[in-house]
């Protein structure tokens, strides 16, 4: 069985990708488990560029180490885009107001900036890009979104990051109020992972 190295240190993401890739003949491991842990500067200007930067850096490290020669390397990049704020925090979602600032403060800042903005101008979305580097060196990237609006108040105990402040019209509640299994079915990452699964089925089996 071939390996897929997923460039994340986040065990939640790894669990989700394992669930979505179930049934495919791949053994999915984190970069830590592969002994390839590395910091990659996210210097790209788009989610796609950053995902590609991460995946290619880990693939290069694996090839240089002479291990996992026929593994597929995958990496994702994601964030929250608010149209009225010119797409911010966007690719800077994790770094917005500083990586150590609690999300309760980051979220309140966005709610304050959106105060008085009418419903039709509150459109926002989560975006996820996933890059796959194949053993022949080719790279493909997929992307999907989870559309909603900036809520008027933070709600919910599930999820993380900006989940409490994104209202999801199709569910009638904020993303932070969705159970993880409910969110994964409609989320940016869940849908992008499904596209990545299709890519693996087409390209690599
Ligand atoms: P990364 O892709 O792990 O670098 O995540 C970037 C940042 O985007 C996270 O730290 C969160 O701030 C935000 N983000 C990405 N996906 C989600 C989500 O599903 N819910 C809430 N925030 C998210």
PDB file of C-alpha atoms and ligand atoms in Angstrom:
ATOM      1  CA  UNK A   1       0.000   0.000   0.000  1.00  0.00           C
ATOM      2  CA  UNK A   2       1.383   3.426  -0.931  1.00  0.00           C
ATOM      3  CA  UNK A   3       1.753   6.254   1.532  1.00  0.00           C
ATOM      4  CA  UNK A   4       0.177   9.663   1.535  1.00  0.00           C
ATOM      5  CA  UNK A   5       2.082  12.121   3.698  1.00  0.00           C
ATOM      6  CA  UNK A   6      -0.219  14.911   4.837  1.00  0.00           C
ATOM      7  CA  UNK A   7       1.683  18.063   5.726  1.00  0.00           C
ATOM      8  CA  UNK A   8      -0.059  18.987   8.941  1.00  0.00           C
ATOM      9  CA  UNK A   9       0.643  18.864  12.638  1.00  0.00           C
ATOM     10  CA  UNK A  10      -3.077  19.064  13.327  1.00  0.00           C
ATOM     11  CA  UNK A  11      -4.443  15.672  14.408  1.00  0.00           C
ATOM     12  CA  UNK A  12      -8.044  16.801  13.799  1.00  0.00           C
ATOM     13  CA  UNK A  13      -7.276  17.439  10.140  1.00  0.00           C
ATOM     14  CA  UNK A  14      -5.501  14.089   9.861  1.00  0.00           C
ATOM     15  CA  UNK A  15      -8.540  12.282  11.295  1.00  0.00           C
ATOM     16  CA  UNK A  16     -10.819  14.050   8.821  1.00  0.00           C
ATOM     17  CA  UNK A  17      -8.673  13.211   5.800  1.00  0.00           C
ATOM     18  CA  UNK A  18      -8.437   9.558   6.926  1.00  0.00           C
ATOM     19  CA  UNK A  19     -12.239   9.378   7.111  1.00  0.00           C
ATOM     20  CA  UNK A  20     -12.711  10.950   3.687  1.00  0.00           C
ATOM     21  CA  UNK A  21     -10.037   8.813   1.995  1.00  0.00           C
ATOM     22  CA  UNK A  22     -11.421   5.594   3.525  1.00  0.00           C
ATOM     23  CA  UNK A  23     -11.558   2.727   1.051  1.00  0.00           C
ATOM     24  CA  UNK A  24      -8.664   3.996  -1.082  1.00  0.00           C
ATOM     25  CA  UNK A  25      -5.518   1.848  -1.024  1.00  0.00           C
ATOM     26  CA  UNK A  26      -3.377   4.407   0.778  1.00  0.00           C
ATOM     27  CA  UNK A  27      -1.795   4.582   4.162  1.00  0.00           C
ATOM     28  CA  UNK A  28      -2.192   8.158   5.401  1.00  0.00           C
ATOM     29  CA  UNK A  29       0.458   9.513   7.742  1.00  0.00           C
ATOM     30  CA  UNK A  30       1.349  12.928   9.121  1.00  0.00           C
ATOM     31  CA  UNK A  31       4.665  14.593   8.335  1.00  0.00           C
ATOM     32  CA  UNK A  32       5.627  14.025  11.971  1.00  0.00           C
ATOM     33  CA  UNK A  33       5.005  10.276  11.676  1.00  0.00           C
ATOM     34  CA  UNK A  34       7.081  10.348   8.476  1.00  0.00           C
ATOM     35  CA  UNK A  35       9.898  12.130  10.361  1.00  0.00           C
ATOM     36  CA  UNK A  36       9.663  15.027   7.915  1.00  0.00           C
ATOM     37  CA  UNK A  37       8.422  17.764  10.192  1.00  0.00           C
ATOM     38  CA  UNK A  38       9.435  21.148   8.872  1.00  0.00           C
ATOM     39  CA  UNK A  39       8.359  24.788   9.072  1.00  0.00           C
ATOM     40  CA  UNK A  40       7.399  26.263   5.729  1.00  0.00           C
ATOM     41  CA  UNK A  41       7.054  30.025   5.311  1.00  0.00           C
ATOM     42  CA  UNK A  42       3.631  30.762   3.883  1.00  0.00           C
ATOM     43  CA  UNK A  43       4.816  33.450   1.481  1.00  0.00           C
ATOM     44  CA  UNK A  44       2.225  32.810  -1.234  1.00  0.00           C
ATOM     45  CA  UNK A  45      -0.469  35.307  -2.137  1.00  0.00           C
ATOM     46  CA  UNK A  46      -3.263  32.768  -2.455  1.00  0.00           C
ATOM     47  CA  UNK A  47      -4.435  29.682  -0.568  1.00  0.00           C
ATOM     48  CA  UNK A  48      -3.401  27.592  -3.571  1.00  0.00           C
ATOM     49  CA  UNK A  49       0.140  29.004  -3.623  1.00  0.00           C
ATOM     50  CA  UNK A  50       0.596  28.360   0.089  1.00  0.00           C
ATOM     51  CA  UNK A  51      -0.721  24.784  -0.161  1.00  0.00           C
ATOM     52  CA  UNK A  52       1.655  24.127  -3.082  1.00  0.00           C
ATOM     53  CA  UNK A  53       4.600  25.685  -1.169  1.00  0.00           C
ATOM     54  CA  UNK A  54       3.970  23.360   1.792  1.00  0.00           C
ATOM     55  CA  UNK A  55       3.432  20.202  -0.262  1.00  0.00           C
ATOM     56  CA  UNK A  56       6.460  20.749  -2.511  1.00  0.00           C
ATOM     57  CA  UNK A  57       8.736  21.563   0.474  1.00  0.00           C
ATOM     58  CA  UNK A  58       7.790  18.319   2.241  1.00  0.00           C
ATOM     59  CA  UNK A  59       8.070  16.309  -0.995  1.00  0.00           C
ATOM     60  CA  UNK A  60      11.569  17.765  -1.575  1.00  0.00           C
ATOM     61  CA  UNK A  61      12.571  16.874   1.985  1.00  0.00           C
ATOM     62  CA  UNK A  62      11.295  13.310   1.542  1.00  0.00           C
ATOM     63  CA  UNK A  63      13.103  12.820  -1.770  1.00  0.00           C
ATOM     64  CA  UNK A  64      16.348  14.300  -0.357  1.00  0.00           C
ATOM     65  CA  UNK A  65      16.124  11.988   2.654  1.00  0.00           C
ATOM     66  CA  UNK A  66      15.732   9.114   0.220  1.00  0.00           C
ATOM     67  CA  UNK A  67      12.576   7.934   1.959  1.00  0.00           C
ATOM     68  CA  UNK A  68       8.979   7.753   0.847  1.00  0.00           C
ATOM     69  CA  UNK A  69      10.116   7.880  -2.786  1.00  0.00           C
ATOM     70  CA  UNK A  70       6.735   6.774  -4.115  1.00  0.00           C
ATOM     71  CA  UNK A  71       4.573   8.600  -1.590  1.00  0.00           C
ATOM     72  CA  UNK A  72       2.062  11.284  -2.507  1.00  0.00           C
ATOM     73  CA  UNK A  73       2.489  14.446  -0.450  1.00  0.00           C
ATOM     74  CA  UNK A  74      -0.563  16.540   0.364  1.00  0.00           C
ATOM     75  CA  UNK A  75      -0.884  19.898   2.117  1.00  0.00           C
ATOM     76  CA  UNK A  76      -3.737  22.286   2.710  1.00  0.00           C
ATOM     77  CA  UNK A  77      -4.170  25.958   3.349  1.00  0.00           C
ATOM     78  CA  UNK A  78      -7.372  27.546   4.504  1.00  0.00           C
ATOM     79  CA  UNK A  79      -8.875  30.688   5.894  1.00  0.00           C
ATOM     80  CA  UNK A  80     -11.864  32.988   6.349  1.00  0.00           C
ATOM     81  CA  UNK A  81     -12.689  35.661   3.759  1.00  0.00           C
ATOM     82  CA  UNK A  82     -15.030  38.576   4.479  1.00  0.00           C
ATOM     83  CA  UNK A  83     -16.086  40.403   1.301  1.00  0.00           C
ATOM     84  CA  UNK A  84     -16.876  43.726   2.998  1.00  0.00           C
ATOM     85  CA  UNK A  85     -13.329  43.743   4.458  1.00  0.00           C
ATOM     86  CA  UNK A  86     -11.723  43.215   1.049  1.00  0.00           C
ATOM     87  CA  UNK A  87     -11.343  39.475   1.632  1.00  0.00           C
ATOM     88  CA  UNK A  88      -9.622  39.822   5.011  1.00  0.00           C
ATOM     89  CA  UNK A  89      -8.390  38.043   7.069  1.00  0.00           C
ATOM     90  CA  UNK A  90      -8.004  35.614   4.096  1.00  0.00           C
ATOM     91  CA  UNK A  91      -4.595  33.981   3.824  1.00  0.00           C
ATOM     92  CA  UNK A  92      -3.651  35.778   7.041  1.00  0.00           C
ATOM     93  CA  UNK A  93      -6.455  34.118   9.061  1.00  0.00           C
ATOM     94  CA  UNK A  94      -4.107  32.363  11.503  1.00  0.00           C
ATOM     95  CA  UNK A  95      -1.807  35.404  11.744  1.00  0.00           C
ATOM     96  CA  UNK A  96      -4.600  38.057  11.983  1.00  0.00           C
ATOM     97  CA  UNK A  97      -3.923  40.228  15.098  1.00  0.00           C
ATOM     98  CA  UNK A  98      -1.055  37.829  15.971  1.00  0.00           C
ATOM     99  CA  UNK A  99      -1.038  34.037  16.172  1.00  0.00           C
ATOM    100  CA  UNK A 100      -1.216  34.112  19.981  1.00  0.00           C
ATOM    101  CA  UNK A 101      -4.295  36.332  20.151  1.00  0.00           C
ATOM    102  CA  UNK A 102      -7.332  34.330  21.284  1.00  0.00           C
ATOM    103  CA  UNK A 103     -10.070  33.835  18.697  1.00  0.00           C
ATOM    104  CA  UNK A 104     -12.605  35.421  21.044  1.00  0.00           C
ATOM    105  CA  UNK A 105     -10.712  38.707  20.485  1.00  0.00           C
ATOM    106  CA  UNK A 106     -10.133  38.205  16.740  1.00  0.00           C
ATOM    107  CA  UNK A 107     -13.802  37.354  16.266  1.00  0.00           C
ATOM    108  CA  UNK A 108     -15.004  40.346  18.283  1.00  0.00           C
ATOM    109  CA  UNK A 109     -12.794  42.623  16.155  1.00  0.00           C
ATOM    110  CA  UNK A 110     -14.467  41.354  12.975  1.00  0.00           C
ATOM    111  CA  UNK A 111     -17.933  41.705  14.532  1.00  0.00           C
ATOM    112  CA  UNK A 112     -17.073  45.308  15.502  1.00  0.00           C
ATOM    113  CA  UNK A 113     -15.809  46.117  12.013  1.00  0.00           C
ATOM    114  CA  UNK A 114     -19.035  44.695  10.567  1.00  0.00           C
ATOM    115  CA  UNK A 115     -21.317  46.578  12.917  1.00  0.00           C
ATOM    116  CA  UNK A 116     -24.161  48.242  11.008  1.00  0.00           C
ATOM    117  CA  UNK A 117     -23.268  46.505   7.726  1.00  0.00           C
ATOM    118  CA  UNK A 118     -26.514  45.306   6.106  1.00  0.00           C
ATOM    119  CA  UNK A 119     -27.238  41.601   5.648  1.00  0.00           C
ATOM    120  CA  UNK A 120     -26.615  41.595   1.885  1.00  0.00           C
ATOM    121  CA  UNK A 121     -23.099  42.976   2.393  1.00  0.00           C
ATOM    122  CA  UNK A 122     -22.109  40.508   5.115  1.00  0.00           C
ATOM    123  CA  UNK A 123     -21.156  37.679   2.738  1.00  0.00           C
ATOM    124  CA  UNK A 124     -18.167  35.604   3.860  1.00  0.00           C
ATOM    125  CA  UNK A 125     -16.711  32.161   3.332  1.00  0.00           C
ATOM    126  CA  UNK A 126     -14.185  29.629   4.485  1.00  0.00           C
ATOM    127  CA  UNK A 127     -11.807  28.581   1.714  1.00  0.00           C
ATOM    128  CA  UNK A 128      -9.598  25.485   1.533  1.00  0.00           C
ATOM    129  CA  UNK A 129      -6.976  24.615  -1.054  1.00  0.00           C
ATOM    130  CA  UNK A 130      -5.314  21.194  -1.086  1.00  0.00           C
ATOM    131  CA  UNK A 131      -2.166  20.518  -3.088  1.00  0.00           C
ATOM    132  CA  UNK A 132      -1.017  17.010  -4.053  1.00  0.00           C
ATOM    133  CA  UNK A 133       2.523  16.307  -5.216  1.00  0.00           C
ATOM    134  CA  UNK A 134       2.763  12.985  -7.043  1.00  0.00           C
ATOM    135  CA  UNK A 135       5.869  10.772  -7.178  1.00  0.00           C
ATOM    136  CA  UNK A 136       6.617  11.928 -10.756  1.00  0.00           C
ATOM    137  CA  UNK A 137       6.925  15.498  -9.413  1.00  0.00           C
ATOM    138  CA  UNK A 138       3.650  16.775 -10.884  1.00  0.00           C
ATOM    139  CA  UNK A 139       1.446  18.863  -8.638  1.00  0.00           C
ATOM    140  CA  UNK A 140      -2.308  19.395  -8.672  1.00  0.00           C
ATOM    141  CA  UNK A 141      -4.351  21.682  -6.489  1.00  0.00           C
ATOM    142  CA  UNK A 142      -8.054  21.640  -5.659  1.00  0.00           C
ATOM    143  CA  UNK A 143     -10.143  24.237  -3.857  1.00  0.00           C
ATOM    144  CA  UNK A 144     -13.602  24.603  -2.376  1.00  0.00           C
ATOM    145  CA  UNK A 145     -15.542  27.032  -0.229  1.00  0.00           C
ATOM    146  CA  UNK A 146     -18.072  27.046   2.599  1.00  0.00           C
ATOM    147  CA  UNK A 147     -20.339  30.049   2.021  1.00  0.00           C
ATOM    148  CA  UNK A 148     -22.049  32.097   4.693  1.00  0.00           C
ATOM    149  CA  UNK A 149     -22.365  35.541   6.242  1.00  0.00           C
ATOM    150  CA  UNK A 150     -20.709  37.303   9.147  1.00  0.00           C
ATOM    151  CA  UNK A 151     -23.090  36.746  12.061  1.00  0.00           C
ATOM    152  CA  UNK A 152     -24.165  39.485  14.474  1.00  0.00           C
ATOM    153  CA  UNK A 153     -22.830  37.657  17.500  1.00  0.00           C
ATOM    154  CA  UNK A 154     -20.469  34.769  18.223  1.00  0.00           C
ATOM    155  CA  UNK A 155     -22.283  31.493  18.932  1.00  0.00           C
ATOM    156  CA  UNK A 156     -21.524  27.812  19.345  1.00  0.00           C
ATOM    157  CA  UNK A 157     -19.109  25.564  21.165  1.00  0.00           C
ATOM    158  CA  UNK A 158     -17.982  23.393  18.256  1.00  0.00           C
ATOM    159  CA  UNK A 159     -15.281  23.914  15.682  1.00  0.00           C
ATOM    160  CA  UNK A 160     -12.464  26.391  16.117  1.00  0.00           C
ATOM    161  CA  UNK A 161     -11.131  29.685  14.774  1.00  0.00           C
ATOM    162  CA  UNK A 162     -13.791  31.789  13.087  1.00  0.00           C
ATOM    163  CA  UNK A 163     -16.564  29.155  13.304  1.00  0.00           C
ATOM    164  CA  UNK A 164     -18.514  31.043  15.993  1.00  0.00           C
ATOM    165  CA  UNK A 165     -19.007  34.119  13.766  1.00  0.00           C
ATOM    166  CA  UNK A 166     -19.976  32.566  10.436  1.00  0.00           C
ATOM    167  CA  UNK A 167     -23.714  32.255   9.973  1.00  0.00           C
ATOM    168  CA  UNK A 168     -24.574  29.353   7.653  1.00  0.00           C
ATOM    169  CA  UNK A 169     -27.889  30.195   5.904  1.00  0.00           C
ATOM    170  CA  UNK A 170     -28.563  26.603   4.753  1.00  0.00           C
ATOM    171  CA  UNK A 171     -28.420  25.406   8.368  1.00  0.00           C
ATOM    172  CA  UNK A 172     -29.959  28.465  10.049  1.00  0.00           C
ATOM    173  CA  UNK A 173     -27.190  28.666  12.658  1.00  0.00           C
ATOM    174  CA  UNK A 174     -23.551  29.623  13.049  1.00  0.00           C
ATOM    175  CA  UNK A 175     -20.796  27.235  11.980  1.00  0.00           C
ATOM    176  CA  UNK A 176     -19.716  26.956  15.616  1.00  0.00           C
ATOM    177  CA  UNK A 177     -23.106  25.415  16.426  1.00  0.00           C
ATOM    178  CA  UNK A 178     -22.731  22.576  13.898  1.00  0.00           C
ATOM    179  CA  UNK A 179     -21.664  19.151  15.106  1.00  0.00           C
ATOM    180  CA  UNK A 180     -18.328  18.161  13.489  1.00  0.00           C
ATOM    181  CA  UNK A 181     -19.922  15.457  11.307  1.00  0.00           C
ATOM    182  CA  UNK A 182     -22.529  17.961  10.064  1.00  0.00           C
ATOM    183  CA  UNK A 183     -19.889  20.584   9.341  1.00  0.00           C
ATOM    184  CA  UNK A 184     -17.520  18.170   7.555  1.00  0.00           C
ATOM    185  CA  UNK A 185     -20.221  17.329   4.978  1.00  0.00           C
ATOM    186  CA  UNK A 186     -20.569  20.929   3.814  1.00  0.00           C
ATOM    187  CA  UNK A 187     -17.298  22.528   4.845  1.00  0.00           C
ATOM    188  CA  UNK A 188     -14.618  23.969   2.564  1.00  0.00           C
ATOM    189  CA  UNK A 189     -12.106  21.337   3.761  1.00  0.00           C
ATOM    190  CA  UNK A 190     -14.564  18.431   3.549  1.00  0.00           C
ATOM    191  CA  UNK A 191     -15.537  19.328  -0.027  1.00  0.00           C
ATOM    192  CA  UNK A 192     -11.936  20.042  -1.108  1.00  0.00           C
ATOM    193  CA  UNK A 193     -10.888  16.679   0.376  1.00  0.00           C
ATOM    194  CA  UNK A 194     -13.622  14.969  -1.676  1.00  0.00           C
ATOM    195  CA  UNK A 195     -12.162  16.629  -4.794  1.00  0.00           C
ATOM    196  CA  UNK A 196      -8.686  15.444  -3.761  1.00  0.00           C
ATOM    197  CA  UNK A 197     -10.078  11.926  -3.360  1.00  0.00           C
ATOM    198  CA  UNK A 198     -11.443  12.059  -6.937  1.00  0.00           C
ATOM    199  CA  UNK A 199      -8.029  13.250  -8.126  1.00  0.00           C
ATOM    200  CA  UNK A 200      -6.358  10.272  -6.444  1.00  0.00           C
ATOM    201  CA  UNK A 201      -8.905   7.900  -7.969  1.00  0.00           C
ATOM    202  CA  UNK A 202      -8.272   9.343 -11.466  1.00  0.00           C
ATOM    203  CA  UNK A 203      -4.513   9.937 -11.312  1.00  0.00           C
ATOM    204  CA  UNK A 204      -2.961   7.446  -9.048  1.00  0.00           C
ATOM    205  CA  UNK A 205      -4.821   4.188  -8.852  1.00  0.00           C
TER     206      UNK A 205
HETATM  207  P1  LIG B   1      -4.525  26.565   8.331  1.00  0.00           P
HETATM  208  O1  LIG B   1      -5.001  26.178   6.988  1.00  0.00           O
HETATM  209  O2  LIG B   1      -4.458  25.433   9.291  1.00  0.00           O
HETATM  210  O3  LIG B   1      -3.291  27.410   8.277  1.00  0.00           O
HETATM  211  O4  LIG B   1      -5.678  27.493   8.946  1.00  0.00           O
HETATM  212  C1  LIG B   1      -5.733  28.844   8.727  1.00  0.00           C
HETATM  213  C2  LIG B   1      -6.685  29.529   9.645  1.00  0.00           C
HETATM  214  O5  LIG B   1      -7.923  29.712   8.967  1.00  0.00           O
HETATM  215  C3  LIG B   1      -7.054  28.823  10.934  1.00  0.00           C
HETATM  216  O6  LIG B   1      -6.105  29.062  11.921  1.00  0.00           O
HETATM  217  C4  LIG B   1      -8.386  29.490  11.247  1.00  0.00           C
HETATM  218  O7  LIG B   1      -8.168  30.768  11.759  1.00  0.00           O
HETATM  219  C5  LIG B   1      -8.997  29.668   9.861  1.00  0.00           C
HETATM  220  N1  LIG B   1      -9.839  28.509   9.506  1.00  0.00           N
HETATM  221  C6  LIG B   1      -9.596  27.588   8.545  1.00  0.00           C
HETATM  222  N2  LIG B   1     -10.585  26.679   8.495  1.00  0.00           N
HETATM  223  C7  LIG B   1     -11.451  27.029   9.451  1.00  0.00           C
HETATM  224  C8  LIG B   1     -12.675  26.443   9.903  1.00  0.00           C
HETATM  225  O8  LIG B   1     -13.153  25.405   9.428  1.00  0.00           O
HETATM  226  N3  LIG B   1     -13.280  27.084  10.916  1.00  0.00           N
HETATM  227  C9  LIG B   1     -12.791  28.211  11.500  1.00  0.00           C
HETATM  228  N4  LIG B   1     -11.666  28.783  11.127  1.00  0.00           N
HETATM  229  C10 LIG B   1     -10.995  28.203  10.105  1.00  0.00           C
END
